[in-house]
Short mmCIF file of N, CA and C in Angstrom, two decimals:
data_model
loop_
_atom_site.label_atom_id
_atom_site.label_comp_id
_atom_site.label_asym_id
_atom_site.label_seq_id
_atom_site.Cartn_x
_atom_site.Cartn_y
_atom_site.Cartn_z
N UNK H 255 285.79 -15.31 170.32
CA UNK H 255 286.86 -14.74 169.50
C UNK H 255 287.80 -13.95 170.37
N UNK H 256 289.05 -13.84 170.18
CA UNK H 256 290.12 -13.26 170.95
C UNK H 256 290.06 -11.79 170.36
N UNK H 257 290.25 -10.96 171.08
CA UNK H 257 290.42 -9.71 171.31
C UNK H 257 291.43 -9.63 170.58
N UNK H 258 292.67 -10.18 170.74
CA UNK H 258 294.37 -9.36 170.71
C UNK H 258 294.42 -10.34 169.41
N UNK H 259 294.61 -9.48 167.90
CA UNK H 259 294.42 -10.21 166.84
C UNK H 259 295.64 -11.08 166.43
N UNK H 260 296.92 -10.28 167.03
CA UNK H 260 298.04 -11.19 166.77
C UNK H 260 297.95 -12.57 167.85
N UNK H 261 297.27 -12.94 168.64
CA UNK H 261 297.47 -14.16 169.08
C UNK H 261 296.91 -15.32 168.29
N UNK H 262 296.16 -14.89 167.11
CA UNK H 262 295.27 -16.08 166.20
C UNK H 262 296.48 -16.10 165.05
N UNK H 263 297.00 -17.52 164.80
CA UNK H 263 297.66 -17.38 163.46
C UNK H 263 297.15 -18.93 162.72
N UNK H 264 297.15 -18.61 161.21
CA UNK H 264 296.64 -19.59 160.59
C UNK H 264 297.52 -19.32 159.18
N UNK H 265 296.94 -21.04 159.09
CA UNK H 265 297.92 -21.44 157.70
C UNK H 265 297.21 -21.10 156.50
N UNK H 266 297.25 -20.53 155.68
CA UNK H 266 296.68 -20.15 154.27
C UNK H 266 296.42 -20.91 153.17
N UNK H 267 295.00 -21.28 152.60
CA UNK H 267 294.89 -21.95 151.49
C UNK H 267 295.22 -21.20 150.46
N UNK H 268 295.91 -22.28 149.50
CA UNK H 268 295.62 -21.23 147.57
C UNK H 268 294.27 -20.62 147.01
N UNK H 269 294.40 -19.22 146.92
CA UNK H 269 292.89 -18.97 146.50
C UNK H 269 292.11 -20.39 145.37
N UNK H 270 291.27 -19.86 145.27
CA UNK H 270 289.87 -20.91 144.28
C UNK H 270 290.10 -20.04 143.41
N UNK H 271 289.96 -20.95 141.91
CA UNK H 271 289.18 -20.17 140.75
C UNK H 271 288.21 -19.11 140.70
N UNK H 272 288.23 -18.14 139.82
CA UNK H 272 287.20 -17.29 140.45
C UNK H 272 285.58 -17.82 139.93
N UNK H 273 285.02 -17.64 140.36
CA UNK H 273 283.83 -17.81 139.94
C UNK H 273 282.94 -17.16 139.88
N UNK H 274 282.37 -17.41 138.03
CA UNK H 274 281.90 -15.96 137.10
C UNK H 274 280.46 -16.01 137.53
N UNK H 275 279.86 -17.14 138.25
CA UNK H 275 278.34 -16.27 138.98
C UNK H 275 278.57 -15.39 139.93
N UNK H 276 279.63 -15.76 140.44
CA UNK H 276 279.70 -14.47 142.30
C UNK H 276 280.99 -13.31 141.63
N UNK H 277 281.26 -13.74 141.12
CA UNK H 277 282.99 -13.13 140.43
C UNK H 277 283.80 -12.68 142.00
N UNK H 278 283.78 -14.17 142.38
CA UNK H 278 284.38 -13.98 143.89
C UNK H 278 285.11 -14.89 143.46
N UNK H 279 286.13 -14.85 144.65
CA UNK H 279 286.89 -16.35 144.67
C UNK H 279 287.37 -16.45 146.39
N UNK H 280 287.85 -17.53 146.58
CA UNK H 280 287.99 -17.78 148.30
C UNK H 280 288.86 -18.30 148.77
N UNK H 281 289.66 -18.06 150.00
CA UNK H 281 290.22 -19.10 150.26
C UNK H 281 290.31 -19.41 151.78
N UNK H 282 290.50 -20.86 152.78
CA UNK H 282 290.22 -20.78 153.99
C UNK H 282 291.54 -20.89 154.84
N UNK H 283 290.98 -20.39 155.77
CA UNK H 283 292.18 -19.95 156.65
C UNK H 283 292.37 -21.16 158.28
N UNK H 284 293.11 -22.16 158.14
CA UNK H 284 293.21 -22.89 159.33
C UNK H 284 294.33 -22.58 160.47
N UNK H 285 293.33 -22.75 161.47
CA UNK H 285 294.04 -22.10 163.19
C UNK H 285 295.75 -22.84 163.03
N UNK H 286 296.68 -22.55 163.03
CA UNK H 286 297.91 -22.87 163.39
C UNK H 286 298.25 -22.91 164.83
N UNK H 287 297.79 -21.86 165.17
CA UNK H 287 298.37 -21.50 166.53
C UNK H 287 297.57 -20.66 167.06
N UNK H 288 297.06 -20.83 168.78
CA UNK H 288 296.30 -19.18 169.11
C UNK H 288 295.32 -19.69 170.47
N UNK H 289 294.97 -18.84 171.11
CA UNK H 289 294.44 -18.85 172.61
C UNK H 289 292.78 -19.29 172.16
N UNK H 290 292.25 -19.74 173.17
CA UNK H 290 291.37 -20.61 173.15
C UNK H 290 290.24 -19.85 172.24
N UNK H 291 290.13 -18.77 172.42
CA UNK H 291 288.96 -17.97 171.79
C UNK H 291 289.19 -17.94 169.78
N UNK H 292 290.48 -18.08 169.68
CA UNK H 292 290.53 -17.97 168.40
C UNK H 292 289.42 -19.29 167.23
N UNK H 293 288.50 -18.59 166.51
CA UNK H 293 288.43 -19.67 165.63
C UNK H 293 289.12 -20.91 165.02
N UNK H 294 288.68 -21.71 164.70
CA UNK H 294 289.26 -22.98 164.01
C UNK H 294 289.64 -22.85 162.82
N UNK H 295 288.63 -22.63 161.78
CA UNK H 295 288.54 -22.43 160.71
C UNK H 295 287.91 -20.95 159.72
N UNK H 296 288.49 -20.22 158.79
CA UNK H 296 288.02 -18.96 158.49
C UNK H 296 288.14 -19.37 157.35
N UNK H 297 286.49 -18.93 156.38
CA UNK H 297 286.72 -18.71 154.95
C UNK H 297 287.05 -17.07 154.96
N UNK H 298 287.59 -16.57 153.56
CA UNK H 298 288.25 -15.40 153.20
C UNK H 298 287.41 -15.27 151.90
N UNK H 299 286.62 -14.35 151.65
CA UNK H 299 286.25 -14.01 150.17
C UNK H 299 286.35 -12.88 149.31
N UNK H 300 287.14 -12.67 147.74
CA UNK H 300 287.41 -11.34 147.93
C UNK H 300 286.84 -11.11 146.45
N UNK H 301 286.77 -10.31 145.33
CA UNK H 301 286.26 -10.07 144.32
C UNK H 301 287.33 -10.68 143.16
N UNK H 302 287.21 -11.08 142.46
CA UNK H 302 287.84 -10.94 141.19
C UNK H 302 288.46 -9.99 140.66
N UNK H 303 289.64 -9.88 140.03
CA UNK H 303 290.17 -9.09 139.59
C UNK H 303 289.90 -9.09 138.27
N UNK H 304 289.56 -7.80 137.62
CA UNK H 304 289.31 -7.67 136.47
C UNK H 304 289.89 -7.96 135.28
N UNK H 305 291.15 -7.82 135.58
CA UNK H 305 292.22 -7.74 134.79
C UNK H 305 292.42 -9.59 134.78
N UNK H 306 291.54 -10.65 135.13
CA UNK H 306 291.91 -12.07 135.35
C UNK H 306 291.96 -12.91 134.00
N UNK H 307 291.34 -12.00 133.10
CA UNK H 307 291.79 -13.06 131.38
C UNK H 307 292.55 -12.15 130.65
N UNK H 308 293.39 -12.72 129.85
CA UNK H 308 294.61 -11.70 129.32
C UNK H 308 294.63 -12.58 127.98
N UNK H 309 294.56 -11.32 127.11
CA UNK H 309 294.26 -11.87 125.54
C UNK H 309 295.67 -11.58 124.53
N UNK H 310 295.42 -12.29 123.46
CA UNK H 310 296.61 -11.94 122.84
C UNK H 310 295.24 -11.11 121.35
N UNK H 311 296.43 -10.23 121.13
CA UNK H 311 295.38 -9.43 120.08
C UNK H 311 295.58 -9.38 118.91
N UNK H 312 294.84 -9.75 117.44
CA UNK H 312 295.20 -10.05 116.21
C UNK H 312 295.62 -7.82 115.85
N UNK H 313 295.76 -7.80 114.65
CA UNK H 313 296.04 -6.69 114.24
C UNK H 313 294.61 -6.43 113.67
N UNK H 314 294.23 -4.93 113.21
CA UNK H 314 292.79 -4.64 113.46
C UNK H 314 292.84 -5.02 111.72
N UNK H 315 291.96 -5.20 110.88
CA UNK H 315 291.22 -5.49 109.90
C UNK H 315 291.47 -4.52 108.85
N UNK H 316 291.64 -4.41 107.91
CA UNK H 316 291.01 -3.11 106.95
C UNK H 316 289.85 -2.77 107.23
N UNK H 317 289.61 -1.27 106.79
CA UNK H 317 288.24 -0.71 107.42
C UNK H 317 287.29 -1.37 105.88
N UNK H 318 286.55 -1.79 106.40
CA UNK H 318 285.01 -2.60 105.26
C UNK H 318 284.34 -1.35 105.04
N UNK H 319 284.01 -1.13 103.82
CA UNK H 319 283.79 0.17 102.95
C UNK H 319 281.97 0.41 103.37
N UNK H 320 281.50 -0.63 103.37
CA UNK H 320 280.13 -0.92 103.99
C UNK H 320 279.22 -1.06 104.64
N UNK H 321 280.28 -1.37 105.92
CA UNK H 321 280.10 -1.30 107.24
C UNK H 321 280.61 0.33 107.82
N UNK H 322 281.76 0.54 107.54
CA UNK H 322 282.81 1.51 108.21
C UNK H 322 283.10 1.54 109.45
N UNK H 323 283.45 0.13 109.27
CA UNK H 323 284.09 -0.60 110.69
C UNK H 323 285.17 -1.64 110.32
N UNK H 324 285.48 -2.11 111.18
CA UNK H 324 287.45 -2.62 111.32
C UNK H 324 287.24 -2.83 112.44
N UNK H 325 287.78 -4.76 112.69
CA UNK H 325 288.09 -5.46 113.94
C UNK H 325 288.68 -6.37 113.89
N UNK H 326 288.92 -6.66 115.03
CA UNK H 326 290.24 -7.36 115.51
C UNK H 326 289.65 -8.93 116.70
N UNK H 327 290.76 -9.42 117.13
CA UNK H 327 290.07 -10.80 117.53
C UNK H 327 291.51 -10.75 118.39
N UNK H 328 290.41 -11.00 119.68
CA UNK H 328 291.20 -11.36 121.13
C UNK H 328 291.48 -12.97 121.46
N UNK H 329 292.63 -13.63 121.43
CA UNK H 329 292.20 -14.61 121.95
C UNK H 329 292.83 -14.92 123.10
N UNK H 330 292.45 -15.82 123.86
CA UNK H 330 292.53 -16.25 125.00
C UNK H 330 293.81 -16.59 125.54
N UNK H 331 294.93 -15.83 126.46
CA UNK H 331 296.18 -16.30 126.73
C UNK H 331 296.13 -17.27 127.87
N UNK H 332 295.45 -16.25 128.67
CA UNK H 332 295.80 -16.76 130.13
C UNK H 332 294.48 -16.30 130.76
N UNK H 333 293.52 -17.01 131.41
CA UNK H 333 292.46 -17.00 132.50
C UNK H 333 292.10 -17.72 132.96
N UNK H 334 290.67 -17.19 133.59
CA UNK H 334 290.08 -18.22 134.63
C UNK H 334 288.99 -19.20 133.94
N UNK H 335 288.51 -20.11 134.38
CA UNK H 335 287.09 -20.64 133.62
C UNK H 335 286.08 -19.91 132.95
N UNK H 336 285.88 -18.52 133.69
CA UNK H 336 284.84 -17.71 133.05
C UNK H 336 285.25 -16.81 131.76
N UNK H 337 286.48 -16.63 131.56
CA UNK H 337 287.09 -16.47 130.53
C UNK H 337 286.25 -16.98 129.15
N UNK H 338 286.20 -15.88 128.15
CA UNK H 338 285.56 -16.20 126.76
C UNK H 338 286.94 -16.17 126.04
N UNK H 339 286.94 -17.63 125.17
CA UNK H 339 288.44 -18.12 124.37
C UNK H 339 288.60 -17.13 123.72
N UNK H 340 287.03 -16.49 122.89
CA UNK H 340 287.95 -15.71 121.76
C UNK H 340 286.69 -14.71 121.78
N UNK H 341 286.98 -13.54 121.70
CA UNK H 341 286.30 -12.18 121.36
C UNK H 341 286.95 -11.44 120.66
N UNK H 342 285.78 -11.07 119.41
CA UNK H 342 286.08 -10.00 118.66
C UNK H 342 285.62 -8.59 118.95
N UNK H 343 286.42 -7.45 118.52
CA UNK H 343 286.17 -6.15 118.59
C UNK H 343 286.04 -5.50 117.58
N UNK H 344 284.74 -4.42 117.32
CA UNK H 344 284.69 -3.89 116.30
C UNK H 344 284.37 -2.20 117.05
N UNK H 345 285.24 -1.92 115.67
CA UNK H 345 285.12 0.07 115.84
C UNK H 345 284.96 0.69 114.61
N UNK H 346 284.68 1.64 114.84
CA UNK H 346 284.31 2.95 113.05
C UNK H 346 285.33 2.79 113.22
N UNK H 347 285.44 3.52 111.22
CA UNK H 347 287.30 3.44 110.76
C UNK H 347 287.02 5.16 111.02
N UNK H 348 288.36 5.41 111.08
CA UNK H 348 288.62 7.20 111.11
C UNK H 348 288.79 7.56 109.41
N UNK H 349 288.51 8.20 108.88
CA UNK H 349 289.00 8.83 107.84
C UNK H 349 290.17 9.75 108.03
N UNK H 350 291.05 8.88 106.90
CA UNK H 350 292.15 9.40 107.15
C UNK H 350 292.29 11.17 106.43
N UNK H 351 291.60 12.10 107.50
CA UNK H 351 291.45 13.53 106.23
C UNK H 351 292.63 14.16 107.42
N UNK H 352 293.31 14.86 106.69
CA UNK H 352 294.41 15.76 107.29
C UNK H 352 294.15 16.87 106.20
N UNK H 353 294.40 17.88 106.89
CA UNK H 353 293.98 19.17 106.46
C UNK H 353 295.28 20.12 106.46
N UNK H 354 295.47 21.14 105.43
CA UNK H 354 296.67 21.97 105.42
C UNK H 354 295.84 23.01 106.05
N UNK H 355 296.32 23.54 107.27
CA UNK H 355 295.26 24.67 108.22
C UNK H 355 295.88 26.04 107.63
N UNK H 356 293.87 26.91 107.33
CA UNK H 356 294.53 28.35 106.57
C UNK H 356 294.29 29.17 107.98
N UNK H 357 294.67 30.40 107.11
CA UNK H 357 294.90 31.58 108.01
C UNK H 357 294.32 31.77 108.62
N UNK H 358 293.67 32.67 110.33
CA UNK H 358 292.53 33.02 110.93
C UNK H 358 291.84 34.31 110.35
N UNK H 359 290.57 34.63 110.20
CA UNK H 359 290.20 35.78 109.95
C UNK H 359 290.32 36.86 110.71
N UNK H 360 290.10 38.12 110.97
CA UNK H 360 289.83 39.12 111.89
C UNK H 360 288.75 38.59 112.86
N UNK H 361 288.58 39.37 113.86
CA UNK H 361 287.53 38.91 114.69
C UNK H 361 286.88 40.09 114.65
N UNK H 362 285.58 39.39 114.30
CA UNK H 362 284.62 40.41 114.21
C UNK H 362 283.40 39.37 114.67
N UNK H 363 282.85 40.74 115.53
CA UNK H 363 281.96 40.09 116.27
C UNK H 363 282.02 39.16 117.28
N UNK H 364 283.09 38.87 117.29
CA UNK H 364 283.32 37.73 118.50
C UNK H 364 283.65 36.97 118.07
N UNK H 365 284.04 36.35 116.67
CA UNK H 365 283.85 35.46 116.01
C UNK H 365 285.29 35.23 115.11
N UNK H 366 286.03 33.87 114.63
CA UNK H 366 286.95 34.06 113.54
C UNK H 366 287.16 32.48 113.00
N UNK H 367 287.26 32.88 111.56
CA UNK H 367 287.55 31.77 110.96
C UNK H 367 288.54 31.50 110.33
N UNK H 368 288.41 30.00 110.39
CA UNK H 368 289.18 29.89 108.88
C UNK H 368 289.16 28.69 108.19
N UNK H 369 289.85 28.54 106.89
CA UNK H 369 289.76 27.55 105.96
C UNK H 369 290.51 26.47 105.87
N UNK H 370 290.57 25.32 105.91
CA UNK H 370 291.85 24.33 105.76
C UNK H 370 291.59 23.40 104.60
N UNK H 371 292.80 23.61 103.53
CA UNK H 371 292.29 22.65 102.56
C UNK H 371 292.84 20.94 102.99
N UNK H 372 292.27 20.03 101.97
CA UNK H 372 292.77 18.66 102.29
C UNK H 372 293.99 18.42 101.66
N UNK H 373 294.78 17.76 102.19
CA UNK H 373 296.09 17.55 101.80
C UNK H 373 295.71 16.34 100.94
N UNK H 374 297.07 16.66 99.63
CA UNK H 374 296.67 15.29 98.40
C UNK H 374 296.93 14.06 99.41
N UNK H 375 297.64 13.62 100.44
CA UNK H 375 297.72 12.25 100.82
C UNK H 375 296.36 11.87 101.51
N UNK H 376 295.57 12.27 101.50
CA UNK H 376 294.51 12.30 102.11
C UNK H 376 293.13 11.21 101.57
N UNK H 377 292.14 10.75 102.45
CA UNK H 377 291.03 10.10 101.45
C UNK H 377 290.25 10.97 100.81
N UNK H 378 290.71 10.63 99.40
CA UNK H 378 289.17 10.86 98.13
C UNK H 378 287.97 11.23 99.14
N UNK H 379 287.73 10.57 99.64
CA UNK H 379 286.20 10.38 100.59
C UNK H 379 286.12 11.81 101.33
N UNK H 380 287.36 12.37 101.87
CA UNK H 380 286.97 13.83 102.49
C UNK H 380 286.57 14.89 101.99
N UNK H 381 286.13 15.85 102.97
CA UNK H 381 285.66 17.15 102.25
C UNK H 381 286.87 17.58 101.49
N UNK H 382 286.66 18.33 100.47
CA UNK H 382 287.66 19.06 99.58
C UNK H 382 288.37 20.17 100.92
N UNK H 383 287.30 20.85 101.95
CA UNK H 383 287.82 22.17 102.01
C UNK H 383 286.85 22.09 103.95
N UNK H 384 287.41 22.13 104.82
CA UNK H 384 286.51 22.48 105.94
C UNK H 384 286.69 24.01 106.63
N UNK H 385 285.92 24.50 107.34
CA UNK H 385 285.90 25.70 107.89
C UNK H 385 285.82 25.61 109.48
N UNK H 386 286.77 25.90 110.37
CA UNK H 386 287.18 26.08 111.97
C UNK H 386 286.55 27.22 111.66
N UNK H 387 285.60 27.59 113.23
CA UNK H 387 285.33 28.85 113.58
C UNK H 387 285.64 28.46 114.63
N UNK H 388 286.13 29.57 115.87
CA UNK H 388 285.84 30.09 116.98
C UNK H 388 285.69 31.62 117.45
N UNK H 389 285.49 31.46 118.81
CA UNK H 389 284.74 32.59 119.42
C UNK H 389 286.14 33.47 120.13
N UNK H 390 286.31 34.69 119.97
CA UNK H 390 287.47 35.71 120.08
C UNK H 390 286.94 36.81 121.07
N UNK H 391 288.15 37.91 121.51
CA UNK H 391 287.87 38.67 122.16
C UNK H 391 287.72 40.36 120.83
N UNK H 392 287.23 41.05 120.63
CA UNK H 392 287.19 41.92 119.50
C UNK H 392 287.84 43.13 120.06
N UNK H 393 288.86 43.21 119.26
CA UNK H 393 289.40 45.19 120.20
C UNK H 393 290.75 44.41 120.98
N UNK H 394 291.05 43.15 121.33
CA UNK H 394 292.00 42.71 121.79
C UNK H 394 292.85 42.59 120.40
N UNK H 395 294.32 42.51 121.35
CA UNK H 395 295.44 42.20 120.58
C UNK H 395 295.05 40.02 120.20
N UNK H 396 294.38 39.75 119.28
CA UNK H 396 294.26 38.40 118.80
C UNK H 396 295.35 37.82 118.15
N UNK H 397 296.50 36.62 119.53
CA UNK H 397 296.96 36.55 118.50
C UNK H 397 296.82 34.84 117.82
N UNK H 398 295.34 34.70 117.86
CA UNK H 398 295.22 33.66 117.48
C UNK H 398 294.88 33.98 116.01
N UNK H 399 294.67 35.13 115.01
CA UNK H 399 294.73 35.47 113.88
C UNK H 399 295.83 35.53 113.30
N UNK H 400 296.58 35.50 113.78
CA UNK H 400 298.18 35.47 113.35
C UNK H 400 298.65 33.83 113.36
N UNK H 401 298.00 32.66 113.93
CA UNK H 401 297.99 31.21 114.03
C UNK H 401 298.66 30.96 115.52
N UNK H 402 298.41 32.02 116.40
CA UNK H 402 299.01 31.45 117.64
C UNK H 402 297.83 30.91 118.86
N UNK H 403 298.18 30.47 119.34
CA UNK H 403 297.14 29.98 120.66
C UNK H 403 296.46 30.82 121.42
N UNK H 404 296.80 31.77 121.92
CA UNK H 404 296.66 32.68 122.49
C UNK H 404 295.56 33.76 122.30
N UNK H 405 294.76 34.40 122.53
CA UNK H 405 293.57 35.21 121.72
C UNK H 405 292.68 35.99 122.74
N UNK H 406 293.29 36.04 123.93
CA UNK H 406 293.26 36.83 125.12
C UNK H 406 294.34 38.20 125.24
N UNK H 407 293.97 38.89 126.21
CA UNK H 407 294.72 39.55 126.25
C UNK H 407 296.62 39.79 125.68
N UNK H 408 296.66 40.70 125.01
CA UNK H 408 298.50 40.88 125.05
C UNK H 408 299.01 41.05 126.78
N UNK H 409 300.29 40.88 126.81
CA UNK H 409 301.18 41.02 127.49
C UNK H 409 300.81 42.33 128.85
N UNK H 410 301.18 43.46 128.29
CA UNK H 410 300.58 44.66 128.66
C UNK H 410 299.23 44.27 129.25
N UNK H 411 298.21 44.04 128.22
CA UNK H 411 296.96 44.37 128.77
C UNK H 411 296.62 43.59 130.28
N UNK H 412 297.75 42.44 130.39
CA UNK H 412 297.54 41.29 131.47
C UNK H 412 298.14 41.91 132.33
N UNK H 413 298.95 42.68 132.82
CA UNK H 413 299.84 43.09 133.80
C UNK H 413 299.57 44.28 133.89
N UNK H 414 298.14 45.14 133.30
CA UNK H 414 297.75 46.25 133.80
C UNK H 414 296.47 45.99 134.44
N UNK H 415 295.91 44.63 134.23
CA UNK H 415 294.47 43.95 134.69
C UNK H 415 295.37 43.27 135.97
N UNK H 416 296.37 43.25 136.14
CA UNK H 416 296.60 42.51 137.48
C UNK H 416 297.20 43.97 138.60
N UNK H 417 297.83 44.40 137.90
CA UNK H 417 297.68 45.84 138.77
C UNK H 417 296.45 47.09 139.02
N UNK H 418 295.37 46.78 138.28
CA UNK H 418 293.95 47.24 138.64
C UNK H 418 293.29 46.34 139.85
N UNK H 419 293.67 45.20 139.58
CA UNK H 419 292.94 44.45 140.63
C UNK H 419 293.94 44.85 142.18
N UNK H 420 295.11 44.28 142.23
CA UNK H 420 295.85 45.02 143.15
C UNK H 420 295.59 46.14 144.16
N UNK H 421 295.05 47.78 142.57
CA UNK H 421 294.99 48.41 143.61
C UNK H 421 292.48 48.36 144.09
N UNK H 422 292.36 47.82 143.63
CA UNK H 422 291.22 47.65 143.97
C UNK H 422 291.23 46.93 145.55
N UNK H 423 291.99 45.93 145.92
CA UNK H 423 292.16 44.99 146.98
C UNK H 423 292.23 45.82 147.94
N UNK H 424 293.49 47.07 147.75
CA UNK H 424 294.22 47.99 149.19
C UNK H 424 292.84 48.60 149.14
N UNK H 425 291.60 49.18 148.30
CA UNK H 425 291.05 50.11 148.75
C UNK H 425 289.49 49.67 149.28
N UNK H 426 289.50 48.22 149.19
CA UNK H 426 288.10 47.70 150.36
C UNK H 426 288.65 47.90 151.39
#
């Protein structure tokens, strides 16, 4: 074999089908041109690409009251031999519950809730009424009781915890 890789040049076959026992596919490479050491002939083998069958997709099903599942059917656009013509997919249906979100409680204990009723467009099938809890800071300004994100420190309290740390740093 030659050392200096640009002196070997060869003409390129069309890859092969892939093939779904190796999920390889190949193709060989013949000497064109090149100093005595270069090979004659090179096979090339590389993996399959996953993405090698491409389906066209029906629209998903009504959800079956019985099952509480809903699917859909792939069929076959474009692949290789190992390609399956047609596959179906099945998934749980979501219940469609949307909730009008209530107020947060105080935090007490670490703790705050609240209530959200179901909105009339909603499924029959949902709870009438669910309850969010999470976990709070108590003695803080919360303003996730008020419906905001936030439920850490206020403003102030953050920019007097960053100037405690500050002067803690100068005095190691």
């Amino acid at each position: 074999l030659s050392s200096n890789k640009g002196s070997c040049r060869y003409v390129k076959s069309a890859w092969t089908e892939c093939d779904p026992k190796t999920n390889q596919r190949s193709r060989t490479l013949t000497l064109k041109k090149g100093e005595d050491g270069c090979v004659q002939t090179r096979t090339i083998q590389k993996k399959c690409k996953k993405g090698s069958c491409r389906y066209v997709k029906s629209a998903w099903t009504e959800c079956d009251p019985k099952t509480n599942q809903r699917s859909r059917t792939l069929t076959l656009k474009k692949g290789e031999d190992g390609c399956v013509q047609t596959r179906t997919i099945q998934k749980k249906c979501k219940k469609a519950c949307r909730y009008e979100k209530g107020a947060w409680s105080e935090c007490i204990g670490g703790k705050m809730s609240r209530s959200d009723k179901l909105k009339a467009t909603s499924d029959a099938a949902c709870e009438a009424t669910r309850v969010v809890n999470k976990n709070c800071n108590p003695g803080k300004n919360s303003k996730g009781a008020e419906g905001g994100k936030n439920n850490g420190p206020n403003k102030e309290q953050r920019q007097k915890n960053i100037k405690d740390k500050a002067g803690r740093k100068g005095r190691a």
